[in-house]
């Protein structure tokens, strides 16, 4: 298995290195779909330039990355390309290992269930075989590394790649059951962009499952684990926030990074829903809708946790997808991370309802983004509504994709309990509906 | 009874006497009052003095110098003679001078520059209340004392000064409105004071200065130093703002003219007729207030108010293509008198290029000549002194006429010159190019460049490049203040050394922001203005530049270049920029809100559906007829179908 992975890594790095050398790199770095005001490399460079001029990078409204990033690149600015390629490689390898480990567990659980005869007799079709599961980790790594979204993101040197690396390391350490590392990486991800805060819950659920702690609020062991995890998480968050304070000697970065994420003052177009909505918003409703849209990202955590409490990894996938759709400054790099998980759910394909339509829409939108951008900004023959329409369509497609996978997952679980070929009372073939 | 009556009578009499006494007394008081009131009222009518016949004015104007207290002016009214200045107490000395400089330009256009200067020996800085105004306009005096202003410079300009065609102006100003103020260091909340001050000035000058807020105000660290006497140059007390979009017209001229002691009734100000002034290529009016020294020791300061008005008349639109200019042709007025309150009133015509009258002829001829070093160049002027009766001749009217004889002759290129433009295409990014020309053949000199760019053009200072003669020219000083969205603009100041005979190009990239739909101007596709860059420089003077200065002067005096004249301060403004920003569709806020909310609702709905419902086997739905039948059967108590 190591050989194909190595080959894949070599291919991926070669593609990126070639693109860095080409004239496309500059063009890609300007694309609003690939870089957001937070993650743009141009702004990181600007922050470094401001630091060199003796001006606090947070005194202006151009630089919005965290202090750790600016200090990282203070030393690594000459090796930026290698850093971003390395980040992608780390993400891919971490995803590979995480999915491999997860698949092992899934297989073991399935084996126990089969031995205990817990599955209905007609569900054998749904049982996953080791041969089909064998290539899944490689496919996941490939889906991440060779996804055009990831490549664009890496060539544009969007710091989103670093966030993805941290998130995948969090996933790996969680799946391996390492509570401390999981908390530390989650805290790093939260520090970078608030939203991964919601991944706290799936991580705890997974660790409970891993340590055979029942998910029951009436049990002391449940609370003990929650307290332990939260203590590690909040402790490392505290350390990292204070470290940032000591690096810069001021708290300026808090409003400039997190205030910027939450209050959305920069309306530069991107693939998300926020920019045009708040550009066209009536001033006295702005705060209200801002709260609604931001709460929307965090809103699904608890219901999803309740529904998917036995499947924390799928819950993480759902959370990542929800974050990347509804966050305030999304880029295609965020989308690429959750799209990488799709091969891990390849066994759900028979229950997907509109995967063809959705993938067509996603592909068409990806092609239309630059076209309509050109028509609006350069040719002047279209206006902002054209680009906005495409962002709407892109987001609808993403929502349908995610809810389709959710539907398929829930339905498969239903079938695993009640049998695949359900019959009505009168013996005729039944159809399943959501009620 | 009789006794009672008697006592009553006596009492009445006593009362009557008392009443009478009181009446008489009050009349005395009234008379005293009237006397007093007259003393106060008289000095408030300077207009009366203006309307007096010519003969008296001459002596009056000279007396104004000596007899400056307002009481004295009142007395002057009654007894016009120097002996009557008895009660004058020299507490408030003020002095008014007016002059007009006319420079014929090589392009055939003509440049007229008015200056009205009022110097008032008073001190606002001590916090003392000054309530007695004579020549100094009260409206401005009150503003200065209320807002603790140390220096105030305000200019309104219509049109752009073409340095390459017209040479340097006497007082440069950027297109639109410019305001810069030094506050006294006693001011605690400078921003609030500045905000109030701009609103008050907006009212005084009928201009949109109230649009000056934190998004277009900067605090330059080096480019704007106090022009008057000042100890501290802490730039926390400085505020600078421009409104490049401000359109200057009659409504700004009228309040400006009202600040003059003679208004527009007498003196040079009669020439300021708006229908002519605004039919010109360039029009600029300004007010400069600063503290100046009273004497050589500079122990006390006085307040100087300088009102300037510069105008360039075009050869073709105003002059009908004929190279012939007169006061009447320019202003549709001639001069018949000087302002009686002015201690000096003069017209200067720049005749440097015309020593033997080979270029143009001047009529009426004047014997008075004056030399001055202006903008580093030694210039010769023909002078008309309006306080001398002989100037007006027999027709009692002065109409200076300049008639060209030849059209050749070329102008010395201005030593410092700058231009600016936006490069790039599309509405995403762009690049500001500033070109600074040093036309001096062998001297290099430093310049300070100040750029104030609104926040919605996000400058990337790491893309800043400065090149001269194809080589990188690193600025020796950079002061950069990044912008804050919707709060403050970018401020970029740098000190550059311009190599001799070179073009220095400063470029910086920017990104155009998408604004909220309510933040756009009513004509968003017209574009957004970016104020002029300001280039301040100490330029080597042309006097020092000329290589054969030995012609007229003794040899011993000319080996080392003369120190006093070797450098002069100059400020150059570049063109303002007009930049387009991407715009949203202004017609569909409702649609956008509805559509985006729909997408969010689709997300919410589909997840909600999956979260709250569970899978069940579908029971076939009975038809409507069957359901109705079942309801009826239920009511009848019959088992359903």
mmCIF file of N, CA, C and O in Angstrom, chain A residues 223-274:
data_model
loop_
_atom_site.group_PDB
_atom_site.id
_atom_site.type_symbol
_atom_site.label_atom_id
_atom_site.label_comp_id
_atom_site.label_asym_id
_atom_site.label_seq_id
_atom_site.Cartn_x
_atom_site.Cartn_y
_atom_site.Cartn_z
ATOM 1 N N UNK A 223 -19.481 12.329 31.944
ATOM 2 C CA UNK A 223 -19.115 13.706 32.293
ATOM 3 C C UNK A 223 -17.630 13.842 32.531
ATOM 4 O O UNK A 223 -17.028 14.857 32.252
ATOM 5 N N UNK A 224 -17.044 12.788 33.097
ATOM 6 C CA UNK A 224 -15.601 12.820 33.358
ATOM 7 C C UNK A 224 -14.835 13.011 32.047
ATOM 8 O O UNK A 224 -13.934 13.846 31.954
ATOM 9 N N UNK A 225 -15.250 12.273 31.022
ATOM 10 C CA UNK A 225 -14.574 12.403 29.732
ATOM 11 C C UNK A 225 -14.797 13.787 29.123
ATOM 12 O O UNK A 225 -13.864 14.404 28.604
ATOM 13 N N UNK A 226 -16.037 14.255 29.244
ATOM 14 C CA UNK A 226 -16.348 15.586 28.695
ATOM 15 C C UNK A 226 -15.479 16.644 29.369
ATOM 16 O O UNK A 226 -14.867 17.491 28.707
ATOM 17 N N UNK A 227 -15.402 16.553 30.701
ATOM 18 C CA UNK A 227 -14.620 17.546 31.442
ATOM 19 C C UNK A 227 -13.149 17.455 31.057
ATOM 20 O O UNK A 227 -12.490 18.463 30.809
ATOM 21 N N UNK A 228 -12.672 16.200 30.978
ATOM 22 C CA UNK A 228 -11.266 15.998 30.599
ATOM 23 C C UNK A 228 -10.966 16.646 29.252
ATOM 24 O O UNK A 228 -10.014 17.406 29.096
ATOM 25 N N UNK A 229 -11.830 16.351 28.281
ATOM 26 C CA UNK A 229 -11.594 16.842 26.929
ATOM 27 C C UNK A 229 -11.691 18.368 26.881
ATOM 28 O O UNK A 229 -10.826 19.033 26.315
ATOM 29 N N UNK A 230 -12.731 18.870 27.508
ATOM 30 C CA UNK A 230 -12.917 20.325 27.474
ATOM 31 C C UNK A 230 -11.762 21.028 28.181
ATOM 32 O O UNK A 230 -11.324 22.098 27.756
ATOM 33 N N UNK A 231 -11.272 20.398 29.255
ATOM 34 C CA UNK A 231 -10.159 21.007 29.973
ATOM 35 C C UNK A 231 -8.925 21.090 29.070
ATOM 36 O O UNK A 231 -8.292 22.139 28.961
ATOM 37 N N UNK A 232 -8.655 19.994 28.389
ATOM 38 C CA UNK A 232 -7.497 20.004 27.481
ATOM 39 C C UNK A 232 -7.707 21.010 26.357
ATOM 40 O O UNK A 232 -6.811 21.771 25.993
ATOM 41 N N UNK A 233 -8.920 21.019 25.827
ATOM 42 C CA UNK A 233 -9.223 21.890 24.682
ATOM 43 C C UNK A 233 -9.120 23.354 25.091
ATOM 44 O O UNK A 233 -8.384 24.136 24.478
ATOM 45 N N UNK A 234 -9.822 23.702 26.166
ATOM 46 C CA UNK A 234 -9.830 25.101 26.576
ATOM 47 C C UNK A 234 -8.461 25.525 27.098
ATOM 48 O O UNK A 234 -8.019 26.654 26.871
ATOM 49 N N UNK A 235 -7.784 24.572 27.756
ATOM 50 C CA UNK A 235 -6.450 24.884 28.264
ATOM 51 C C UNK A 235 -5.503 25.231 27.132
ATOM 52 O O UNK A 235 -4.815 26.249 27.174
ATOM 53 N N UNK A 236 -5.508 24.387 26.097
ATOM 54 C CA UNK A 236 -4.579 24.678 24.999
ATOM 55 C C UNK A 236 -5.014 25.934 24.248
ATOM 56 O O UNK A 236 -4.172 26.695 23.761
ATOM 57 N N UNK A 237 -6.339 26.174 24.198
ATOM 58 C CA UNK A 237 -6.810 27.413 23.558
ATOM 59 C C UNK A 237 -6.313 28.626 24.330
ATOM 60 O O UNK A 237 -5.825 29.603 23.744
ATOM 61 N N UNK A 238 -6.373 28.516 25.637
ATOM 62 C CA UNK A 238 -5.896 29.612 26.482
ATOM 63 C C UNK A 238 -4.407 29.859 26.251
ATOM 64 O O UNK A 238 -3.958 30.988 26.056
ATOM 65 N N UNK A 239 -3.650 28.749 26.236
ATOM 66 C CA UNK A 239 -2.199 28.868 26.036
ATOM 67 C C UNK A 239 -1.904 29.545 24.703
ATOM 68 O O UNK A 239 -1.098 30.475 24.603
ATOM 69 N N UNK A 240 -2.624 29.115 23.676
ATOM 70 C CA UNK A 240 -2.312 29.598 22.329
ATOM 71 C C UNK A 240 -2.727 31.072 22.171
ATOM 72 O O UNK A 240 -2.039 31.862 21.518
ATOM 73 N N UNK A 241 -3.831 31.434 22.794
ATOM 74 C CA UNK A 241 -4.282 32.829 22.719
ATOM 75 C C UNK A 241 -3.302 33.735 23.459
ATOM 76 O O UNK A 241 -2.923 34.804 22.977
ATOM 77 N N UNK A 242 -2.832 33.262 24.616
ATOM 78 C CA UNK A 242 -1.864 34.054 25.369
ATOM 79 C C UNK A 242 -0.540 34.135 24.626
ATOM 80 O O UNK A 242 0.105 35.182 24.599
ATOM 81 N N UNK A 243 -0.166 33.026 23.999
ATOM 82 C CA UNK A 243 1.075 33.021 23.216
ATOM 83 C C UNK A 243 1.000 34.077 22.109
ATOM 84 O O UNK A 243 1.947 34.846 21.895
ATOM 85 N N UNK A 244 -0.140 34.145 21.446
ATOM 86 C CA UNK A 244 -0.322 35.145 20.398
ATOM 87 C C UNK A 244 -0.219 36.548 20.983
ATOM 88 O O UNK A 244 0.353 37.443 20.377
ATOM 89 N N UNK A 245 -0.786 36.698 22.164
ATOM 90 C CA UNK A 245 -0.716 38.012 22.806
ATOM 91 C C UNK A 245 0.741 38.395 23.064
ATOM 92 O O UNK A 245 1.164 39.511 22.786
ATOM 93 N N UNK A 246 1.519 37.417 23.548
ATOM 94 C CA UNK A 246 2.910 37.765 23.859
ATOM 95 C C UNK A 246 3.744 37.965 22.608
ATOM 96 O O UNK A 246 4.708 38.711 22.615
ATOM 97 N N UNK A 247 3.356 37.297 21.519
ATOM 98 C CA UNK A 247 4.094 37.493 20.269
ATOM 99 C C UNK A 247 3.945 38.920 19.777
ATOM 100 O O UNK A 247 4.879 39.521 19.269
ATOM 101 N N UNK A 248 2.748 39.468 19.901
ATOM 102 C CA UNK A 248 2.494 40.799 19.347
ATOM 103 C C UNK A 248 2.426 41.884 20.407
ATOM 104 O O UNK A 248 2.552 43.057 20.106
ATOM 105 N N UNK A 249 2.204 41.471 21.640
ATOM 106 C CA UNK A 249 2.128 42.462 22.709
ATOM 107 C C UNK A 249 0.832 43.240 22.730
ATOM 108 O O UNK A 249 0.748 44.284 23.364
ATOM 109 N N UNK A 250 -0.179 42.765 22.017
ATOM 110 C CA UNK A 250 -1.465 43.465 22.100
ATOM 111 C C UNK A 250 -2.589 42.499 21.740
ATOM 112 O O UNK A 250 -2.354 41.457 21.126
ATOM 113 N N UNK A 251 -3.771 42.868 22.126
ATOM 114 C CA UNK A 251 -4.947 42.046 21.828
ATOM 115 C C UNK A 251 -5.600 42.463 20.523
ATOM 116 O O UNK A 251 -6.699 42.034 20.215
ATOM 117 N N UNK A 252 -4.927 43.311 19.744
ATOM 118 C CA UNK A 252 -5.507 43.812 18.493
ATOM 119 C C UNK A 252 -5.997 42.709 17.567
ATOM 120 O O UNK A 252 -6.919 42.899 16.791
ATOM 121 N N UNK A 253 -5.335 41.534 17.656
ATOM 122 C CA UNK A 253 -5.664 40.495 16.693
ATOM 123 C C UNK A 253 -7.045 39.905 16.935
ATOM 124 O O UNK A 253 -7.660 39.390 16.005
ATOM 125 N N UNK A 254 -7.550 39.997 18.163
ATOM 126 C CA UNK A 254 -8.857 39.375 18.442
ATOM 127 C C UNK A 254 -9.964 39.993 17.589
ATOM 128 O O UNK A 254 -10.649 39.280 16.865
ATOM 129 N N UNK A 255 -10.182 41.325 17.648
ATOM 130 C CA UNK A 255 -11.210 41.880 16.755
ATOM 131 C C UNK A 255 -10.852 41.748 15.283
ATOM 132 O O UNK A 255 -11.730 41.559 14.447
ATOM 133 N N UNK A 256 -9.553 41.817 14.988
ATOM 134 C CA UNK A 256 -9.167 41.818 13.582
ATOM 135 C C UNK A 256 -9.311 40.439 12.953
ATOM 136 O O UNK A 256 -9.533 40.338 11.751
ATOM 137 N N UNK A 257 -9.190 39.372 13.733
ATOM 138 C CA UNK A 257 -9.330 38.032 13.170
ATOM 139 C C UNK A 257 -10.747 37.517 13.403
ATOM 140 O O UNK A 257 -11.479 37.221 12.468
ATOM 141 N N UNK A 258 -11.170 37.461 14.670
ATOM 142 C CA UNK A 258 -12.460 36.826 14.965
ATOM 143 C C UNK A 258 -13.617 37.785 14.740
ATOM 144 O O UNK A 258 -14.674 37.381 14.244
ATOM 145 N N UNK A 259 -13.399 39.063 15.064
ATOM 146 C CA UNK A 259 -14.428 40.059 14.748
ATOM 147 C C UNK A 259 -14.672 40.109 13.256
ATOM 148 O O UNK A 259 -15.800 40.225 12.796
ATOM 149 N N UNK A 260 -13.594 39.967 12.502
ATOM 150 C CA UNK A 260 -13.699 40.006 11.044
ATOM 151 C C UNK A 260 -14.490 38.804 10.530
ATOM 152 O O UNK A 260 -15.323 38.929 9.641
ATOM 153 N N UNK A 261 -14.233 37.624 11.125
ATOM 154 C CA UNK A 261 -14.952 36.426 10.680
ATOM 155 C C UNK A 261 -16.434 36.542 11.032
ATOM 156 O O UNK A 261 -17.307 36.212 10.231
ATOM 157 N N UNK A 262 -16.711 37.068 12.214
ATOM 158 C CA UNK A 262 -18.097 37.061 12.683
ATOM 159 C C UNK A 262 -18.922 38.223 12.132
ATOM 160 O O UNK A 262 -20.112 38.074 11.900
ATOM 161 N N UNK A 263 -18.305 39.397 11.937
ATOM 162 C CA UNK A 263 -19.139 40.539 11.541
ATOM 163 C C UNK A 263 -19.122 40.789 10.041
ATOM 164 O O UNK A 263 -19.864 41.655 9.556
ATOM 165 N N UNK A 264 -18.304 40.065 9.277
ATOM 166 C CA UNK A 264 -18.299 40.103 7.816
ATOM 167 C C UNK A 264 -18.272 41.532 7.255
ATOM 168 O O UNK A 264 -19.187 41.930 6.526
ATOM 169 N N UNK A 265 -17.232 42.307 7.559
ATOM 170 C CA UNK A 265 -17.198 43.655 6.999
ATOM 171 C C UNK A 265 -16.692 43.692 5.553
ATOM 172 O O UNK A 265 -17.000 44.618 4.820
ATOM 173 N N UNK A 266 -15.924 42.675 5.149
ATOM 174 C CA UNK A 266 -15.348 42.678 3.805
ATOM 175 C C UNK A 266 -16.287 41.917 2.873
ATOM 176 O O UNK A 266 -16.533 40.734 3.067
ATOM 177 N N UNK A 267 -16.813 42.621 1.873
ATOM 178 C CA UNK A 267 -17.820 42.005 1.014
ATOM 179 C C UNK A 267 -17.240 41.563 -0.327
ATOM 180 O O UNK A 267 -17.963 41.488 -1.312
ATOM 181 N N UNK A 268 -15.953 41.289 -0.356
ATOM 182 C CA UNK A 268 -15.343 40.770 -1.582
ATOM 183 C C UNK A 268 -16.091 39.509 -2.010
ATOM 184 O O UNK A 268 -16.330 38.630 -1.183
ATOM 185 N N UNK A 269 -16.468 39.405 -3.274
ATOM 186 C CA UNK A 269 -17.219 38.222 -3.702
ATOM 187 C C UNK A 269 -16.450 36.927 -3.436
ATOM 188 O O UNK A 269 -15.231 36.895 -3.534
ATOM 189 N N UNK A 270 -17.164 35.895 -3.047
ATOM 190 C CA UNK A 270 -16.579 34.559 -2.914
ATOM 191 C C UNK A 270 -17.661 33.545 -3.215
ATOM 192 O O UNK A 270 -18.730 33.915 -3.695
ATOM 193 N N UNK A 271 -17.381 32.274 -2.939
ATOM 194 C CA UNK A 271 -18.361 31.255 -3.330
ATOM 195 C C UNK A 271 -19.455 31.088 -2.285
ATOM 196 O O UNK A 271 -20.329 30.254 -2.446
ATOM 197 N N UNK A 272 -19.411 31.882 -1.225
ATOM 198 C CA UNK A 272 -20.375 31.694 -0.140
ATOM 199 C C UNK A 272 -21.645 32.511 -0.318
ATOM 200 O O UNK A 272 -21.881 33.122 -1.365
ATOM 201 N N UNK A 273 -22.441 32.505 0.717
ATOM 202 C CA UNK A 273 -23.741 33.165 0.651
ATOM 203 C C UNK A 273 -23.714 34.555 1.270
ATOM 204 O O UNK A 273 -24.648 35.325 1.122
ATOM 205 N N UNK A 274 -22.644 34.875 1.982
ATOM 206 C CA UNK A 274 -22.664 36.094 2.785
ATOM 207 C C UNK A 274 -22.509 37.376 1.975
ATOM 208 O O UNK A 274 -23.184 38.357 2.216
#
